[in-house]
Coordinates of C-alpha atoms in Angstrom, one line a residue:
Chain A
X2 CA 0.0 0.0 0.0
X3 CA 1.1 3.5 -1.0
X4 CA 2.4 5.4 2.2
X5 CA 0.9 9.0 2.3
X6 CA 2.1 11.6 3.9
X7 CA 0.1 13.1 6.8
X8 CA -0.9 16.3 4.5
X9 CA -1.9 14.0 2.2
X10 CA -4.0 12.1 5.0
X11 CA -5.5 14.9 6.1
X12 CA -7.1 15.7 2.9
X13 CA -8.7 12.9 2.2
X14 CA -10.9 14.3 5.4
X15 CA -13.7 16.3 5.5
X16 CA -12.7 19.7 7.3
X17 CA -14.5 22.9 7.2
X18 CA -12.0 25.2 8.3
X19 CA -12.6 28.4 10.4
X20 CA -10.9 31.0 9.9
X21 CA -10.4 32.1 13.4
X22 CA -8.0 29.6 15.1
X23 CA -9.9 27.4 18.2
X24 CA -6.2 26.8 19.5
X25 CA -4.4 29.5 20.6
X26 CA -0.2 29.7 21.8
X27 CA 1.3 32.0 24.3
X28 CA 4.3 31.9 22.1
X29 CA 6.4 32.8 25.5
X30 CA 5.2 30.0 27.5
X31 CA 6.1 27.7 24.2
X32 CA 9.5 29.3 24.4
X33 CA 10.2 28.1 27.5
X34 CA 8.8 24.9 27.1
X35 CA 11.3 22.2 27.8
X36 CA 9.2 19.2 26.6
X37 CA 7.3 20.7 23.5
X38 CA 5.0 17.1 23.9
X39 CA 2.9 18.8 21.1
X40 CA 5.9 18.4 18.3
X41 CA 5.5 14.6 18.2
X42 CA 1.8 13.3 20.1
X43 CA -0.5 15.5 17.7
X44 CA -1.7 13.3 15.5
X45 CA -2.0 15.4 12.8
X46 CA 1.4 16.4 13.4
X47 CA 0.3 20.5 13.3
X48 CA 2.8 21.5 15.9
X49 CA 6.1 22.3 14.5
X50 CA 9.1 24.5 15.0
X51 CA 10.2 27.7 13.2
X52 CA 13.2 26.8 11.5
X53 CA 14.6 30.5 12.2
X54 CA 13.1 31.4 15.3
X55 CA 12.4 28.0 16.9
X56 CA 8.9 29.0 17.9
X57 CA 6.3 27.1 18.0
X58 CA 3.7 27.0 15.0
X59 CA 0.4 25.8 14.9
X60 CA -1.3 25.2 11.3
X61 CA -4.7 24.9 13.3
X62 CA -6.8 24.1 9.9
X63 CA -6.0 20.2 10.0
X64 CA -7.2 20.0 13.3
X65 CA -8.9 16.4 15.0
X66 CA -10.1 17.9 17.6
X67 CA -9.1 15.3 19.9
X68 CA -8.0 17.1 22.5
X69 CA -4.2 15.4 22.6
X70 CA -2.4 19.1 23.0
X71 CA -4.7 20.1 25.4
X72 CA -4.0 17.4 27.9
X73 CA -0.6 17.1 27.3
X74 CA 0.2 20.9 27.2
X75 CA 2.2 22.1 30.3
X76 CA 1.0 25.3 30.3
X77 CA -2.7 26.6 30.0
X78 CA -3.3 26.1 26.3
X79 CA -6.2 28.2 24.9
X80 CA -8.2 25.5 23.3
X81 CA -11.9 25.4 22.4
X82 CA -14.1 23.4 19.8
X83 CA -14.0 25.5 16.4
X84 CA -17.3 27.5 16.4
X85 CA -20.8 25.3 15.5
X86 CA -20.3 23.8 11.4
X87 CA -16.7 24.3 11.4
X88 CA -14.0 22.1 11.6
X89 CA -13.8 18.1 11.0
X90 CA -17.2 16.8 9.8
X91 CA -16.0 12.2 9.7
X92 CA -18.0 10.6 7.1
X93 CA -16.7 7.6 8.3
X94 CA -16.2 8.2 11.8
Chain B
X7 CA -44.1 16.7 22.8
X8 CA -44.9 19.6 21.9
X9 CA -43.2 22.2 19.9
X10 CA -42.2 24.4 22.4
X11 CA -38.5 24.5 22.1
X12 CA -37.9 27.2 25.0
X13 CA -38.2 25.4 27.7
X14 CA -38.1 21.7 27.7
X15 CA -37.9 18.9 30.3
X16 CA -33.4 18.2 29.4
X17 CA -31.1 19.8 27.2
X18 CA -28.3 17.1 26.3
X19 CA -24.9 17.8 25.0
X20 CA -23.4 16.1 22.8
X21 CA -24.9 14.0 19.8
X22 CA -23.5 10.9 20.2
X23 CA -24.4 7.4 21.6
X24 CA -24.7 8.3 25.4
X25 CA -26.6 11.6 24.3
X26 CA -29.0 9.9 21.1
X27 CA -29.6 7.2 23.6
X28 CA -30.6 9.6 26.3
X29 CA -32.9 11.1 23.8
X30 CA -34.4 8.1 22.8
X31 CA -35.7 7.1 25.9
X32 CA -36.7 10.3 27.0
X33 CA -39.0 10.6 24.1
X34 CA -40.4 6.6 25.6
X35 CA -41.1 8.5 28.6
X36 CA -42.7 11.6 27.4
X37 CA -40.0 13.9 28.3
X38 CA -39.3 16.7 26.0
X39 CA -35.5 16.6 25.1
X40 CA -33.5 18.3 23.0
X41 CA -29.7 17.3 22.1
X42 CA -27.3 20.1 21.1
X43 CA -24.6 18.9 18.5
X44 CA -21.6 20.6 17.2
X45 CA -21.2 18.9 14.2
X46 CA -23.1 19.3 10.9
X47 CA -25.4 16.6 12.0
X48 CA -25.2 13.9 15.2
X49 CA -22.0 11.2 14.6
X50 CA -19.8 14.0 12.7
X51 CA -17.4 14.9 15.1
X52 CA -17.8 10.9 16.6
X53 CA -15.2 8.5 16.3
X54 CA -14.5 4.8 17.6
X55 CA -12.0 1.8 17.1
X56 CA -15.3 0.1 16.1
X57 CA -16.5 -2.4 17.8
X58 CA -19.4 -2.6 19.4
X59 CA -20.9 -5.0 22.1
X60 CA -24.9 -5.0 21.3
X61 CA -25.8 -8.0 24.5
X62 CA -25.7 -6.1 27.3
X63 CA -27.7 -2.9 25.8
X64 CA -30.6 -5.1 24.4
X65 CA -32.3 -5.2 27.4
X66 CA -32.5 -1.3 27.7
X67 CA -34.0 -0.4 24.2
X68 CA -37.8 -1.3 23.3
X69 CA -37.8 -4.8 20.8
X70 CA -36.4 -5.0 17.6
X71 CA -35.5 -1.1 18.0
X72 CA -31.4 -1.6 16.4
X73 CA -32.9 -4.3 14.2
X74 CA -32.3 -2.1 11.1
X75 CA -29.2 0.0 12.7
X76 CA -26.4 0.4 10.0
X77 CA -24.0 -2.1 11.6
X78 CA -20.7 -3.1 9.8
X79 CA -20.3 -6.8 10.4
X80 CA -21.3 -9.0 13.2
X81 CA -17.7 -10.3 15.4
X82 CA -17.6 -14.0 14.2
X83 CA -13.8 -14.1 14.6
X84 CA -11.7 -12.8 17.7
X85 CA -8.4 -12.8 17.0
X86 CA -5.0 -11.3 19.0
X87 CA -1.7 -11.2 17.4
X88 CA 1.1 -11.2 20.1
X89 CA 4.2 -9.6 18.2
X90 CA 8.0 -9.4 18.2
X91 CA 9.9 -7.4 16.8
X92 CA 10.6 -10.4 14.0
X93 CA 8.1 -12.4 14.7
X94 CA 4.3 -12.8 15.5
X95 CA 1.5 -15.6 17.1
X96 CA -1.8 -15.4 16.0
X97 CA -5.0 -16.4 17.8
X98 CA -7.9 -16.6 16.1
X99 CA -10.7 -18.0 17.8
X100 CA -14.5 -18.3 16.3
X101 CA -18.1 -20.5 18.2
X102 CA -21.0 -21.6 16.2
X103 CA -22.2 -19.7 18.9
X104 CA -21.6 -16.5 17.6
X105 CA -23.8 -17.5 14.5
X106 CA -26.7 -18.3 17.2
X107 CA -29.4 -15.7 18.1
X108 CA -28.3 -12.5 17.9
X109 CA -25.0 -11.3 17.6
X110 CA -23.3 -10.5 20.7
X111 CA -21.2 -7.3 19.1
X112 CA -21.1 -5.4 15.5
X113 CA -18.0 -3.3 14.3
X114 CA -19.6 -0.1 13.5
X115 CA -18.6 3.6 11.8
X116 CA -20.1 5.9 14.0
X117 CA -20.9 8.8 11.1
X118 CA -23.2 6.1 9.4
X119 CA -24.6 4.9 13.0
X120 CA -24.7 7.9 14.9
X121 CA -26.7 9.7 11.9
X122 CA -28.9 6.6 11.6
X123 CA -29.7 7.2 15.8
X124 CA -30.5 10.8 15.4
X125 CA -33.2 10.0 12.6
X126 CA -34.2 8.3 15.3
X127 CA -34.1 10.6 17.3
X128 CA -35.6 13.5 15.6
X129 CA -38.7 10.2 14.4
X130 CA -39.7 10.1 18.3
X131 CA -40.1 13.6 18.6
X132 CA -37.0 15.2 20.0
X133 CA -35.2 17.8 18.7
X134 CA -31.7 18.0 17.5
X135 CA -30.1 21.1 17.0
X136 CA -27.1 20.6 14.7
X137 CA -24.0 23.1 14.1
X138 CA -24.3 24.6 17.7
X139 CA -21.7 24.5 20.2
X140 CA -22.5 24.7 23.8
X141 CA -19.9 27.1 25.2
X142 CA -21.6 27.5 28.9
X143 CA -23.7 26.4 31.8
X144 CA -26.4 28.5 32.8
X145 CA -26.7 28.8 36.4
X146 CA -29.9 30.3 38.9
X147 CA -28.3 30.0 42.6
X148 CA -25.6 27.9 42.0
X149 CA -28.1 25.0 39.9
X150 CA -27.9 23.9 36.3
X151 CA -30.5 25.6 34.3
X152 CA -29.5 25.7 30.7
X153 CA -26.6 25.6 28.5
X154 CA -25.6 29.0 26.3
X155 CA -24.8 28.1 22.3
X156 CA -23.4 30.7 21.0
X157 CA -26.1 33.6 21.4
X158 CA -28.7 31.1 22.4
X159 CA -30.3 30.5 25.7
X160 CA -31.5 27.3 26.2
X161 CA -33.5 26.5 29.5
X162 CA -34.4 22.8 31.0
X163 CA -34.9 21.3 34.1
X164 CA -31.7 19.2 33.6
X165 CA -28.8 19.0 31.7
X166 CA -26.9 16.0 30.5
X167 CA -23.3 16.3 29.6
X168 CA -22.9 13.5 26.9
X169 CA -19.9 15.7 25.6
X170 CA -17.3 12.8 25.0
X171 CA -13.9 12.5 26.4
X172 CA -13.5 16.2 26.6
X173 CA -16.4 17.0 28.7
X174 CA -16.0 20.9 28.7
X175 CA -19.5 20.8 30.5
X176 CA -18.6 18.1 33.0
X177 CA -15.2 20.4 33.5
X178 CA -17.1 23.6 33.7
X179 CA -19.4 21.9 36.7
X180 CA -16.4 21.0 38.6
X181 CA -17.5 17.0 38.1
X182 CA -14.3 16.5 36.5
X183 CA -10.3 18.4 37.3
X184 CA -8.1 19.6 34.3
X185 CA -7.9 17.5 31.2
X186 CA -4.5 15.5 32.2
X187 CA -2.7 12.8 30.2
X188 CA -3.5 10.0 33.2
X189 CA -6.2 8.3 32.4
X190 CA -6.4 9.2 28.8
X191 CA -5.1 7.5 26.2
X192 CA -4.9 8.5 22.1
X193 CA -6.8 6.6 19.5
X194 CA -5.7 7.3 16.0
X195 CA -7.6 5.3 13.0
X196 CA -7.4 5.1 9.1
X197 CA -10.7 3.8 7.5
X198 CA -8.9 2.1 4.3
X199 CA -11.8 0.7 1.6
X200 CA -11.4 -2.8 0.3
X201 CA -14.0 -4.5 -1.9
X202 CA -16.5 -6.2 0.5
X203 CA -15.5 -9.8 -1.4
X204 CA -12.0 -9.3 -1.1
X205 CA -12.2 -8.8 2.6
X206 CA -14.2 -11.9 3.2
X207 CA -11.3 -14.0 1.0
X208 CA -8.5 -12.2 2.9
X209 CA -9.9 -13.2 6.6
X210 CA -11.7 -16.0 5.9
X211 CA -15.2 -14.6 6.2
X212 CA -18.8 -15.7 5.6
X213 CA -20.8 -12.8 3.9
X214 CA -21.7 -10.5 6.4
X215 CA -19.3 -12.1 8.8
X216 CA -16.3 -9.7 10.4
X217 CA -13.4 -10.1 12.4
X218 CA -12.2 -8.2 15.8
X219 CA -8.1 -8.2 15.4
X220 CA -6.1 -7.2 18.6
X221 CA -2.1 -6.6 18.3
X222 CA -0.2 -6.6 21.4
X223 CA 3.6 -5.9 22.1
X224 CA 6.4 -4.7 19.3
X225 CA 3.5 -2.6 17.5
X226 CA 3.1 0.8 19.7
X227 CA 7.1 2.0 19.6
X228 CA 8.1 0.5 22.8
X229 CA 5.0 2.6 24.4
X230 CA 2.0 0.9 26.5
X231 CA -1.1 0.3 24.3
X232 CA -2.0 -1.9 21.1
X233 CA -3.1 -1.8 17.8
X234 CA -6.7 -3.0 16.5
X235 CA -8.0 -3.6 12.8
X236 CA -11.6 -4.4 12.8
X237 CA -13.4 -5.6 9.4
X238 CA -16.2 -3.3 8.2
X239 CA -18.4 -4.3 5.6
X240 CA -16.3 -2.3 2.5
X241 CA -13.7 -1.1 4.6
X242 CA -11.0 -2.0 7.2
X243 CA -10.8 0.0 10.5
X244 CA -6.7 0.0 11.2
X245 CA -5.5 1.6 14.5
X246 CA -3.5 2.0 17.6
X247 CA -3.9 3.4 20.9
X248 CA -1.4 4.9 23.0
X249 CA -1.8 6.3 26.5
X250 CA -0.8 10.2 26.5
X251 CA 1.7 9.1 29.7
X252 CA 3.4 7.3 27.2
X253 CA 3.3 9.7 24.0
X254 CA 4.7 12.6 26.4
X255 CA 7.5 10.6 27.7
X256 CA 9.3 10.7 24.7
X257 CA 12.4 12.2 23.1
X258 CA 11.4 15.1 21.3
X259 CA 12.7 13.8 18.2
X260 CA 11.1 10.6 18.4
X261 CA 8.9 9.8 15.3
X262 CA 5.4 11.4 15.5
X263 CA 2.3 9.6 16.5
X264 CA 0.9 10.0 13.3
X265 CA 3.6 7.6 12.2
X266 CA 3.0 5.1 14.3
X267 CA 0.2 3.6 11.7
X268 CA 2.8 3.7 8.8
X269 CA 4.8 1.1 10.6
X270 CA 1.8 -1.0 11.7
X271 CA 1.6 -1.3 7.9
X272 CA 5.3 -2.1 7.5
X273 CA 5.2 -5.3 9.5
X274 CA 4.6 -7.9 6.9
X275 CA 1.8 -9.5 9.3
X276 CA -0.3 -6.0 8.8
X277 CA 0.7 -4.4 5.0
X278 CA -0.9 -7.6 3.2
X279 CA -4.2 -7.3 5.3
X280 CA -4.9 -3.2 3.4
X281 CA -2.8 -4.1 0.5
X282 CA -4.5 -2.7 -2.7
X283 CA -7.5 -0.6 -0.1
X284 CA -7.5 3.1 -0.2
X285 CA -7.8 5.4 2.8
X286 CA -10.7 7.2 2.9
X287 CA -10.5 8.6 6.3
X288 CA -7.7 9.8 8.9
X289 CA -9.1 10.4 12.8
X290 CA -8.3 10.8 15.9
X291 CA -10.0 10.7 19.4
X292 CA -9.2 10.3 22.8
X293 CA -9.7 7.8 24.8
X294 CA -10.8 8.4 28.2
X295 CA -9.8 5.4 30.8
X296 CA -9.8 6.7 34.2
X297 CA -9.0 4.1 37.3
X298 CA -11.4 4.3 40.4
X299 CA -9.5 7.1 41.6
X300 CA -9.8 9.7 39.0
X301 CA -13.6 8.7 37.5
X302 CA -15.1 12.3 37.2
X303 CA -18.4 12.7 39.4
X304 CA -21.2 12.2 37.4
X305 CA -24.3 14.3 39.8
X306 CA -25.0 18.2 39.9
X307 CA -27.4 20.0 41.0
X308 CA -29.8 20.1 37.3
X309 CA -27.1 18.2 35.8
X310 CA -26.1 14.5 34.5
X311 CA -23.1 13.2 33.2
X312 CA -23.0 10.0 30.5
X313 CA -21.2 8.2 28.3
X314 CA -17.1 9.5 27.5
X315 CA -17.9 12.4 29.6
X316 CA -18.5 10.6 33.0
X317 CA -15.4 8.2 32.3
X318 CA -17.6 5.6 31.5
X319 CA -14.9 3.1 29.3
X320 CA -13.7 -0.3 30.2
X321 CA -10.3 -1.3 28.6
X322 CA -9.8 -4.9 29.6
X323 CA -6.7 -5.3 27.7
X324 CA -8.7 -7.9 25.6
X325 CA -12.2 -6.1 25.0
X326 CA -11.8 -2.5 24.6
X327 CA -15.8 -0.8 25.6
X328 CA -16.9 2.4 25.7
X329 CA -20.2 2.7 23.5
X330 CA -22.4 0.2 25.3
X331 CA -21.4 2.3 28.5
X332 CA -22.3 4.8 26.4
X333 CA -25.9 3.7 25.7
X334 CA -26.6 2.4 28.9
X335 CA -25.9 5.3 30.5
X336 CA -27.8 7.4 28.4
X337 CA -30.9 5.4 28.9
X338 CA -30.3 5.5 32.8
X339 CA -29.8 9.4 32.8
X340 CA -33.0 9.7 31.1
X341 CA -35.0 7.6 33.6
X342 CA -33.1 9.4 36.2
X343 CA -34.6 12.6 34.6
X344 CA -38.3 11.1 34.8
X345 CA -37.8 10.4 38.4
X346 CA -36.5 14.0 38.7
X347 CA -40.0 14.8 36.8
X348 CA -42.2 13.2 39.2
X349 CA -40.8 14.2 42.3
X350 CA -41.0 18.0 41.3
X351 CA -37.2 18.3 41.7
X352 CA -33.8 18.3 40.1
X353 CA -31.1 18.6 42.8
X354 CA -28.8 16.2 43.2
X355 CA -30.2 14.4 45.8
X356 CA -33.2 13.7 43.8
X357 CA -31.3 12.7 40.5
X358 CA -28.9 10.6 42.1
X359 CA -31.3 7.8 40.7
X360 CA -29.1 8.0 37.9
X361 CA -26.1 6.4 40.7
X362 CA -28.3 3.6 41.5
X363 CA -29.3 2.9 38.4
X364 CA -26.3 3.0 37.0
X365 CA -24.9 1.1 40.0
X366 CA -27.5 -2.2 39.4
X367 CA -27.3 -2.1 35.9
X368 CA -23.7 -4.0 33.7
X369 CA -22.6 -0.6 33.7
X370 CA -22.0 -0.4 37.4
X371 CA -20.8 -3.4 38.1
X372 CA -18.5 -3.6 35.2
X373 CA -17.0 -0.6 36.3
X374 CA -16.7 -2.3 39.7
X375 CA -15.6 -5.3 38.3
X376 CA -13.1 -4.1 36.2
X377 CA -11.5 -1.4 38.6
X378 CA -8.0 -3.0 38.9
X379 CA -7.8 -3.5 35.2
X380 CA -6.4 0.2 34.2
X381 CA -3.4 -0.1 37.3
X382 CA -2.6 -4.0 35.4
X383 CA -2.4 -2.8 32.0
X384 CA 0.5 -0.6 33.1
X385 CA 2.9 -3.2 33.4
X386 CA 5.3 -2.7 31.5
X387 CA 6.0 -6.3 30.6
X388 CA 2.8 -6.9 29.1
X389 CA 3.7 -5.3 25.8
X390 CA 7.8 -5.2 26.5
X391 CA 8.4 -8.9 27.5
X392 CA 5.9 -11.5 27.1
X393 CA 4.4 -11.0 23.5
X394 CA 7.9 -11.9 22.8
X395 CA 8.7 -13.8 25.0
X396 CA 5.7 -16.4 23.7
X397 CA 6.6 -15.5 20.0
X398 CA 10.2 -17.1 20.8
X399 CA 8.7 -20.3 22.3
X400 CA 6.6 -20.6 19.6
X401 CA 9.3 -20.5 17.1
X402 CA 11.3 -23.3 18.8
X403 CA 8.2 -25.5 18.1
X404 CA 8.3 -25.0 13.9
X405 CA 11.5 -24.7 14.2
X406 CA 13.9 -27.3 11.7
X407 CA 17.4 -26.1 11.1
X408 CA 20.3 -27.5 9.3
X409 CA 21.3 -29.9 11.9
X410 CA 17.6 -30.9 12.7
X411 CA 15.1 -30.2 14.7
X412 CA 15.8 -29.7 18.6
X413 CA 14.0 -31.5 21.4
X414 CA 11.4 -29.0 22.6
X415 CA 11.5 -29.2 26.4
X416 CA 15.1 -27.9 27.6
X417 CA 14.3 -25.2 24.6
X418 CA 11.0 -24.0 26.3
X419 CA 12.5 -24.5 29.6
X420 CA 15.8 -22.5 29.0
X421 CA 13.4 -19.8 27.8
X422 CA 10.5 -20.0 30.3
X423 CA 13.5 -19.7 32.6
X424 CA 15.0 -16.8 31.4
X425 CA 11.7 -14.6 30.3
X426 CA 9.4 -15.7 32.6
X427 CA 10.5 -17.1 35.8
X428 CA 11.3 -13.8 37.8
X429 CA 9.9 -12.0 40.8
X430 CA 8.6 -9.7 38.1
X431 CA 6.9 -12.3 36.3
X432 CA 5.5 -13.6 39.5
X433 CA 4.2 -9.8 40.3
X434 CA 2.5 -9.4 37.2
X435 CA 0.7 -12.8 37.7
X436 CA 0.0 -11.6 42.0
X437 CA -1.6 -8.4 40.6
X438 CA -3.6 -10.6 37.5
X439 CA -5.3 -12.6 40.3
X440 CA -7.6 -9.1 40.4
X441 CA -8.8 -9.1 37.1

C-alpha cells in the first residue's frame, strides 16, 4: 500500500475550516517549554518549529479535535471546539 | 411533545451514543428533550475503534429497536496477534455460537450509526439542534439551568453532559479536574476501503461475517497500548492506541504519532491485510480510561453526566468498551430525569437515581468489576516482555534447522526460565489474580 504523507491524510478528510483559530499559543510559555510534547503526540502532526526562530507554529486548519495538545500541554493552552459547522465533519467516523 | 422549544424537560450535549440514547428514551417517557450537537449533524465529530458490544444494551431499548441499525459486520472471529519485533503468534478464535441468536457485538462507523440514531431521534419527537456548540452552563443559585450556544439561551430542568472525552460541561461543573494525560489514552484510525469480497477472501469470512483483530507488544514504539484492525463491511478499521503518559514521555525527536500507523503497515503481518485498499479517512480521538481514583463525578445539581464524559470506558486489555457504556448510561440518565419529573425536583439528591441505576445495571458493576484493570495494563511487561517472549517459544516449536530439529522441552524451559520465571513475572501474575 502507497504510504501518504500526513498532509496528504488529512485531505482525504472532511474539514471545514474556520478561519479564526480554536487553539491558541502564548508563544512565551512555548519558548520556555522544555518538553514541547505537542511536536511529536498531535496526531495530525500541526505543531512544529520555526526553522529560524524555533517558535512554535500551529497550522490549526487540519485540526482532530481530539483534545491530545490540550491534555498534554504544560502550560494553559487556549483550546476550544472550532465555532458550530466548522472544523472536521467524519464521514466515516 | 410539543413544539415548544424554550423550555423543555433536558437539554443534552453532545450527539453521540450516550446523548442519542438519552434522547431516545426520553422521548419513551414523554419527556421533551433536546440534544445540542456541534457537528453538521449527530456522529460528525464521533469517532471509535469500532467495535461494538450489542448484548448487554438489548435489554434497555424497546424490541427489535437496532434491528435495522447500519452495523458493519457481526464479530464472528476474535483474533490477538502477540508480536516481536521479527516475529508474531496469531490467535484466532471463532463459536457456532456466535452464529446463534443474535449477535453478541457489531464493528460499527459511528458517522453512518450515529446519523442513523438521530433520525431516530428526531422520528420520536425530539429535537436535534445541529451546528451549535454549547460554550456555557447557565446557572440560577448555583443549579444547572441551561446551557448558552453561542447567542442562544437554552432552558431545562436538567442538563446531561454526553460531551465525550472532553467534557467541557462536566469540566465547567467542577465533576471533573483539568484535562491530564492520566487516564487518557490516544486513538488514531485510518478507515482504508477494500472490496467487501475481497475482505471476506483475505480473513476467511462468511458474507456479512467480520473479524475483531487485537495486536499486542512490538507494535506501539516501545510505548503501552496496542493496535486493532476491525473488518467493516467495505472497509478495514486499522489503528493503535497509545496512553498520552506514554506519547509525552518521549524524546522530542522521536517519530510522530501520526507515524506510528505507517509502521503497523510495514510489518509484513499487517501491510498484506490493506494491500491494494485506499484510505478514505484519517481520525483521531481520545480515549478516556480513568482508574477508580480519577472517575469524574457524574451528579450536579440540574445536571447529569454520560457516556465519555463521565469516564464511562472499560479497557480490559482484551475487549476494549466504551459505546455500550455509552448507551446504557444514556438510557439511565433519562430515567433518572423522569424520576426528577415526578418528584417535582432536580437537585442532586433527587437525580442521584441515575447512581443507582447505573450502580444495578452492567454498567456499574463492570465498572466495579473491572477497577483493577487500568493499574494491570501498566505493566510494562505486558507489551515489552511477554508478547515476545511467547513469539520465541513458539518458534522453537516450527522450528527445523540444518542440523535438525531440537528436542522442545530444555528449549522451552531454558526460555520460560530466562523470560518468565522472575519476581517480576510472579508480580505481574500476583496483581492478574484481580482481574
Amino acid at each position: 500500500m502507497k504510504r501518504l504523507s500526513i498532509e496528504e491524510k488529512l485531505a482525504m478528510d472532511a474539514i471545514k475550516p474556520q478561519a479564526e483559530p480554536h487553539i491558541r499559543l502564548d508563544a512565551g510559555k512555548c519558548r520556555e517549554c522544555a518538553l514541547k510534547p505537542c511536536l511529536t503526540a498531535c496526531p495530525a502532526s500541526l505543531y512544529t518549529l520555526d526553522p529560524g526562530s524555533g517558535d512554535v507554529k500551529l497550522e490549526h486548519a487540519g485540526c482532530l479535535e481530539c483534545g491530545t495538545c490540550l491534555a498534554l500541554c504544560p502550560a494553559d493552552l487556549d483550546w476550544s471546539y472550532p465555532a458550530g459547522g466548522f472544523g472536521v465533519q467524519y464521514r466515516h467516523g | 411533545m410539543g413544539s415548544d422549544v424554550d423550555r423543555v424537560d433536558l437539554i443534552i450535549v453532545g450527539g453521540g451514543l450516550a446523548g442519542l440514547a438519552c434522547a431516545i428514551e426520553a422521548s419513551r417517557l414523554e419527556l421533551a428533550a433536546l440534544v445540542v450537537e456541534r457537528g453538521d449533524r449527530t456522529g460528525s465529530k464521533n469517532v471509535s475503534g469500532g467495535r461494538l458490544y450489542m448484548a448487554p444494551v438489548r435489554p434497555l431499548f424497546p424490541d427489535g429497536f437496532f434491528d435495522d441499525a447500519p452495523m458493519e459486520r457481526a464479530v464472528t472471529h476474535e483474533q490477538l496477534v502477540l508480536l516481536s519485533p521479527s516475529s508474531s503468534l496469531t490467535l484466532d478464535f471463532t463459536s457456532e455460537a456466535f452464529r446463534q441468536g443474535p449477535p453478541s457485538s457489531f464493528t460499527v462507523l459511528r458517522a453512518r450509526l450515529d446519523r442513523w440514531l438521530g433520525e431516530k431521534v428526531e422520528a420520536s419527537g425530539a429535537f436535534v439542534v445541529p451546528q451549535a456548540v454549547a460554550t456555557e452552563l447557565i446557572r440560577e443559585n448555583g443549579r444547572v439551568k441551561g446551557v448558552r450556544a453561542g447567542d442562544e439561551e437554552l432552558l431545562a430542568d436538567v442538563v446531561v453532559a454526553a460531551d465525550g472525552a472532553l467534557s467541557f460541561v462536566g469540566r465547567e461543573a467542577g465533576l471533573a479536574g483539568p484535562l491530564e494525560p492520566a487516564g487518557c489514552a490516544l486513538g488514531i484510525k485510518e478507515v482504508i476501503k477494500l472490496d467487501p469480497a475481497r475482505i471476506e477472501d483475505r480473513f476467511a469470512l462468511l458474507p456479512g461475517e467480520g473479524c475483531a483483530r487485537l495486536f499486542l507488544g512490538d507494535i506501539t514504539a516501545g510505548m503501552a497500548g496496542g493496535g486493532f484492525l476491525y473488518t467493516n463491511t467495505d472497509s478495514i478499521s486499522l489503528g493503535v492506541v497509545i496512553p498520552l503518559d506514554d506519547l509525552a514521555g518521549r524524546p522530542a525527536d522521536a517519530r510522530g504519532s501520526h507515524e506510528l500507523l505507517d509502521a503497523m503497515k510495514e510489518r509484513s503481518e499487517i501491510g498484506p491485510l490493506v494491500e491494494g485498499g485506499e484510505i478514505v479517512e484519517y481520525s483521531a480521538h481520545l480515549i478516556p480510561e480513568p482508574g477508580p481514583d480519577r472517575r469524574p463525578g457524574r451528579v450536579a445539581d440540574g445536571l447529569l453526566v454520560a457516556g465519555d464524559a463521565a469516564g464511562l470506558v472499560i479497557n480490559h486489555g482484551i475487549t476494549v468498551r466504551g459505546m455500550d457504556l455509552a448507551l446504557a448510561s444514556g438510557v439511565l440518565a433519562a430515567r433518572a430525569v423522569g424520576h426528577a419529573k415526578k418528584a417535582g425536583d432536580a437537585g442532586a439528591a433527587t437525580l442521584s437515581e441515575y447512581e443507582r441505576l447505573l450502580a444495578e445495571s452492567f454498567v456499574g458493576k463492570d465498572m466495579q468489576r473491572h477497577a483493577h484493570v487500568p493499574a494491570f495494563l501498566e505493566r510494562r511487561r505486558l507489551y515489552e516482555r511477554y508478547p515476545a517472549a511467547v513469539c520465541e517459544i513458539v518458534e522453537g516449536l516450527f522450528e527445523v534447522g540444518p542440523d535438525g530439529k531440537q528436542r522442545l522441552y530444555p528449549r522451552a524451559a531454558r526460555l520460560v526460565r530466562k523470560t518468565l520465571l522472575d519476581m517480576d513475572t510472579l508480580s505481574d501474575l500476583w496483581a492478574a489474580r484481580k482481574l
